[in-house]
Amino acid sequence: MEEFIGDIACRIDGTWPVRTEGSGRILAKGTNALASSVVLVCRRRPEESESIARKEFQRQLRREMPEALEAMIGGSEGASPIAPVDLAQAAIGPGMAIFSQYEAVLNQDGSCMTVHDVLILINRSITEYLSPESGSFDSDTQFCSAWFEQYGWTKGPFGEADVLARAKGTSVDGVVEAGVLESGGGKVRLLKWKEYPTDWDLAQDECTPVWEALHHMIRRLNEDGESAAGELLARMPEKGEPLRQLAYHLYTLCERNRWAEDARAYNELIGVWHAIVTASHEVGHKGESLELDF
């Protein structure tokens, strides 16, 4: 890509994710294979293009990438959102569009910033956008996400969990009471979605962290299908956006740690998200209307 942009002096003008990969093909079965091909639309860069400093480029990236990521994650005009497995690839387009409009992006020492460095910053912008620290998530969910990033589903020291919980504004006992954490013998462990109770009643749950809601949603989807997951979403429409964002974030963590089986659960949820939302509307929302763009 670096040679292509440098030799032809082009700028990326648009990104078109195209659903070209069928889920039934042999390679895709049982894998986290890409679901889409991403076409980059390029035009010749004007000869009068200017150069900018790396810091200014980073500021522009922080300003413009969230909107581009939201368009991909949210879907538009009835289209399904980009699958988590495709997000890093799809995000190259809008990120490189910012970079490629300039003659050069200059580091502090005057050298030209490389495409490799740009891709690192683009991936970092995805992580920052999806981070539970962004303000869309409750304290219990922030704790669970941080603990999962370090320990996955394995046990970890109670002392570490206690310090982390306090830092996130919650407590180990509180997360245990939420029904997502097991504590005993000086160790704590996050419960897998398969361990969540099948008789869970949202109406009787006084506090439902987004983490808990997401994994109940995955359990419903896997055990009872899209309609059942949609029925659950209809009962908590205000959690729709945080649920979707957390699924993307956890997929990213799983992919980074090469937890393929866990990554697949989050990827599959987003893959049928539009169908789940449609099913939730058929059931009829209870309470607030669900504010999701498709």
XYZ file of N, CA and C in Angstrom, residues 31-32 73 81-86 130 141 144-145 147-149 152-153 180 190-194 196 210-219 221-222 242-257 259-274 276:
210
model
N -14.685 -20.916 11.439
C -13.564 -19.987 11.537
C -14.076 -18.570 11.677
N -13.161 -17.644 11.955
C -13.497 -16.227 12.002
C -13.053 -15.565 10.705
N -20.055 0.500 12.238
C -20.614 -0.329 13.303
C -22.137 -0.255 13.334
N -24.492 -3.973 10.130
C -23.202 -3.384 10.478
C -22.053 -4.264 10.018
N -20.886 -3.663 9.867
C -19.680 -4.414 9.531
C -19.415 -5.425 10.643
N -19.129 -6.661 10.282
C -18.828 -7.689 11.278
C -17.541 -7.343 12.006
N -17.442 -7.676 13.300
C -16.218 -7.378 14.036
C -14.965 -7.907 13.359
N -15.065 -9.089 12.727
C -13.906 -9.674 12.069
C -13.408 -8.813 10.912
N -14.277 -7.948 10.376
C -13.918 -7.107 9.240
C -13.567 -5.670 9.619
N -13.915 1.946 20.991
C -14.710 0.855 21.551
C -14.474 0.650 23.042
N -19.397 -3.265 34.269
C -18.963 -3.657 32.929
C -17.513 -3.256 32.687
N -15.417 -5.839 34.479
C -15.427 -7.135 33.787
C -14.565 -7.094 32.527
N -14.657 -6.006 31.795
C -13.880 -5.889 30.564
C -12.387 -5.875 30.857
N -10.887 -7.026 33.552
C -10.490 -8.334 34.098
C -10.405 -9.375 32.981
N -11.347 -9.338 32.070
C -11.355 -10.281 30.949
C -10.117 -10.089 30.080
N -9.730 -8.835 29.877
C -8.555 -8.560 29.059
C -7.306 -9.198 29.652
N -9.153 -13.442 30.929
C -10.121 -14.231 30.168
C -11.124 -14.862 31.109
N -11.358 -16.166 30.929
C -12.313 -16.871 31.788
C -11.610 -17.628 32.919
N -22.280 -12.245 37.457
C -21.347 -12.463 36.353
C -19.970 -12.900 36.832
N -14.670 -14.827 35.982
C -15.847 -14.421 35.230
C -16.595 -15.654 34.731
N -17.912 -15.598 34.784
C -18.726 -16.706 34.293
C -18.881 -16.617 32.782
N -18.791 -17.759 32.094
C -19.027 -17.810 30.652
C -20.519 -17.729 30.389
N -20.904 -17.331 29.180
C -22.324 -17.172 28.891
C -23.080 -18.484 29.040
N -22.411 -19.608 28.825
C -23.072 -20.908 28.965
C -23.428 -21.209 30.416
N -24.638 -18.905 32.482
C -25.693 -17.997 32.932
C -27.002 -18.782 33.106
N -24.268 -3.917 31.517
C -24.238 -4.200 30.086
C -23.519 -5.515 29.827
N -22.484 -5.807 30.613
C -21.751 -7.074 30.462
C -22.704 -8.257 30.629
N -23.508 -8.220 31.679
C -24.455 -9.297 31.940
C -25.483 -9.395 30.825
N -26.039 -8.262 30.413
C -27.057 -8.258 29.358
C -26.513 -8.835 28.059
N -25.274 -8.481 27.715
C -24.677 -8.982 26.474
C -24.559 -10.498 26.481
N -24.102 -11.065 27.589
C -23.880 -12.506 27.612
C -25.187 -13.293 27.747
N -26.206 -12.669 28.349
C -27.540 -13.287 28.292
C -28.051 -13.269 26.849
N -27.768 -12.190 26.135
C -28.175 -12.090 24.735
C -27.507 -13.176 23.896
N -26.212 -13.404 24.120
C -25.499 -14.455 23.392
C -26.075 -15.822 23.722
N -26.378 -16.049 24.987
C -26.970 -17.336 25.364
C -28.325 -17.546 24.690
N -29.375 -16.210 21.908
C -29.168 -16.394 20.472
C -28.726 -17.816 20.164
N -27.787 -18.329 20.928
C -27.246 -19.655 20.660
C -28.208 -20.784 21.015
N -24.933 0.233 23.719
C -23.817 -0.289 24.528
C -23.570 -1.780 24.310
N -24.633 -2.565 24.120
C -24.471 -3.994 23.863
C -23.658 -4.226 22.597
N -24.019 -3.528 21.558
C -23.342 -3.690 20.279
C -21.887 -3.246 20.367
N -21.653 -2.107 21.026
C -20.298 -1.593 21.151
C -19.422 -2.535 21.974
N -19.986 -3.091 23.058
C -19.219 -4.013 23.898
C -18.885 -5.293 23.135
N -19.795 -5.764 22.301
C -19.527 -6.970 21.502
C -18.335 -6.747 20.578
N -18.286 -5.583 19.949
C -17.131 -5.258 19.097
C -15.848 -5.221 19.932
N -15.916 -4.571 21.079
C -14.730 -4.435 21.917
C -14.213 -5.799 22.367
N -15.114 -6.673 22.816
C -14.687 -7.982 23.305
C -14.179 -8.862 22.168
N -14.754 -8.700 20.988
C -14.205 -9.430 19.842
C -12.753 -9.014 19.609
N -12.491 -7.707 19.682
C -11.132 -7.200 19.472
C -10.170 -7.780 20.498
N -10.594 -7.843 21.767
C -9.748 -8.421 22.810
C -9.476 -9.892 22.537
N -10.504 -10.629 22.152
C -10.354 -12.059 21.887
C -9.424 -12.309 20.701
N -9.585 -11.510 19.673
C -8.732 -11.661 18.496
C -7.279 -11.381 18.851
N -7.059 -10.347 19.650
C -5.695 -9.974 20.051
C -5.045 -11.105 20.845
N -5.842 -11.801 21.665
C -5.318 -12.887 22.490
C -5.449 -14.261 21.837
N -8.147 -15.945 21.098
C -9.194 -16.776 21.682
C -10.295 -16.931 20.625
N -10.047 -17.777 19.650
C -10.919 -17.860 18.478
C -12.352 -18.249 18.826
N -12.523 -19.210 19.716
C -13.872 -19.670 20.045
C -14.689 -18.565 20.708
N -14.067 -17.839 21.620
C -14.764 -16.737 22.283
C -15.045 -15.607 21.302
N -14.102 -15.325 20.413
C -14.289 -14.265 19.417
C -15.484 -14.576 18.534
N -15.654 -15.850 18.193
C -16.737 -16.237 17.287
C -18.108 -15.877 17.860
N -18.283 -16.019 19.172
C -19.587 -15.726 19.787
C -19.969 -14.267 19.590
N -19.001 -13.363 19.758
C -19.284 -11.940 19.597
C -19.468 -11.578 18.125
N -18.686 -12.190 17.270
C -18.800 -11.927 15.834
C -20.155 -12.389 15.298
N -20.609 -13.544 15.763
C -21.894 -14.086 15.292
C -23.056 -13.219 15.765
N -22.949 -12.675 16.976
C -24.021 -11.798 17.469
C -24.168 -10.580 16.571
N -23.066 -9.924 16.253
C -23.117 -8.748 15.388
C -23.545 -9.140 13.983
N -23.162 -10.330 13.545
C -23.531 -10.782 12.205
C -25.032 -10.863 11.984
N -25.790 -11.108 13.059
C -27.253 -11.210 12.931
C -27.942 -10.065 13.694
N -27.172 -9.016 14.012
C -27.731 -7.928 14.819
C -28.952 -7.291 14.163
N -28.888 -7.085 12.859
C -30.033 -6.464 12.179
C -31.280 -7.329 12.330
N -31.888 -9.378 14.790
C -32.305 -9.298 16.196
C -33.108 -8.021 16.440
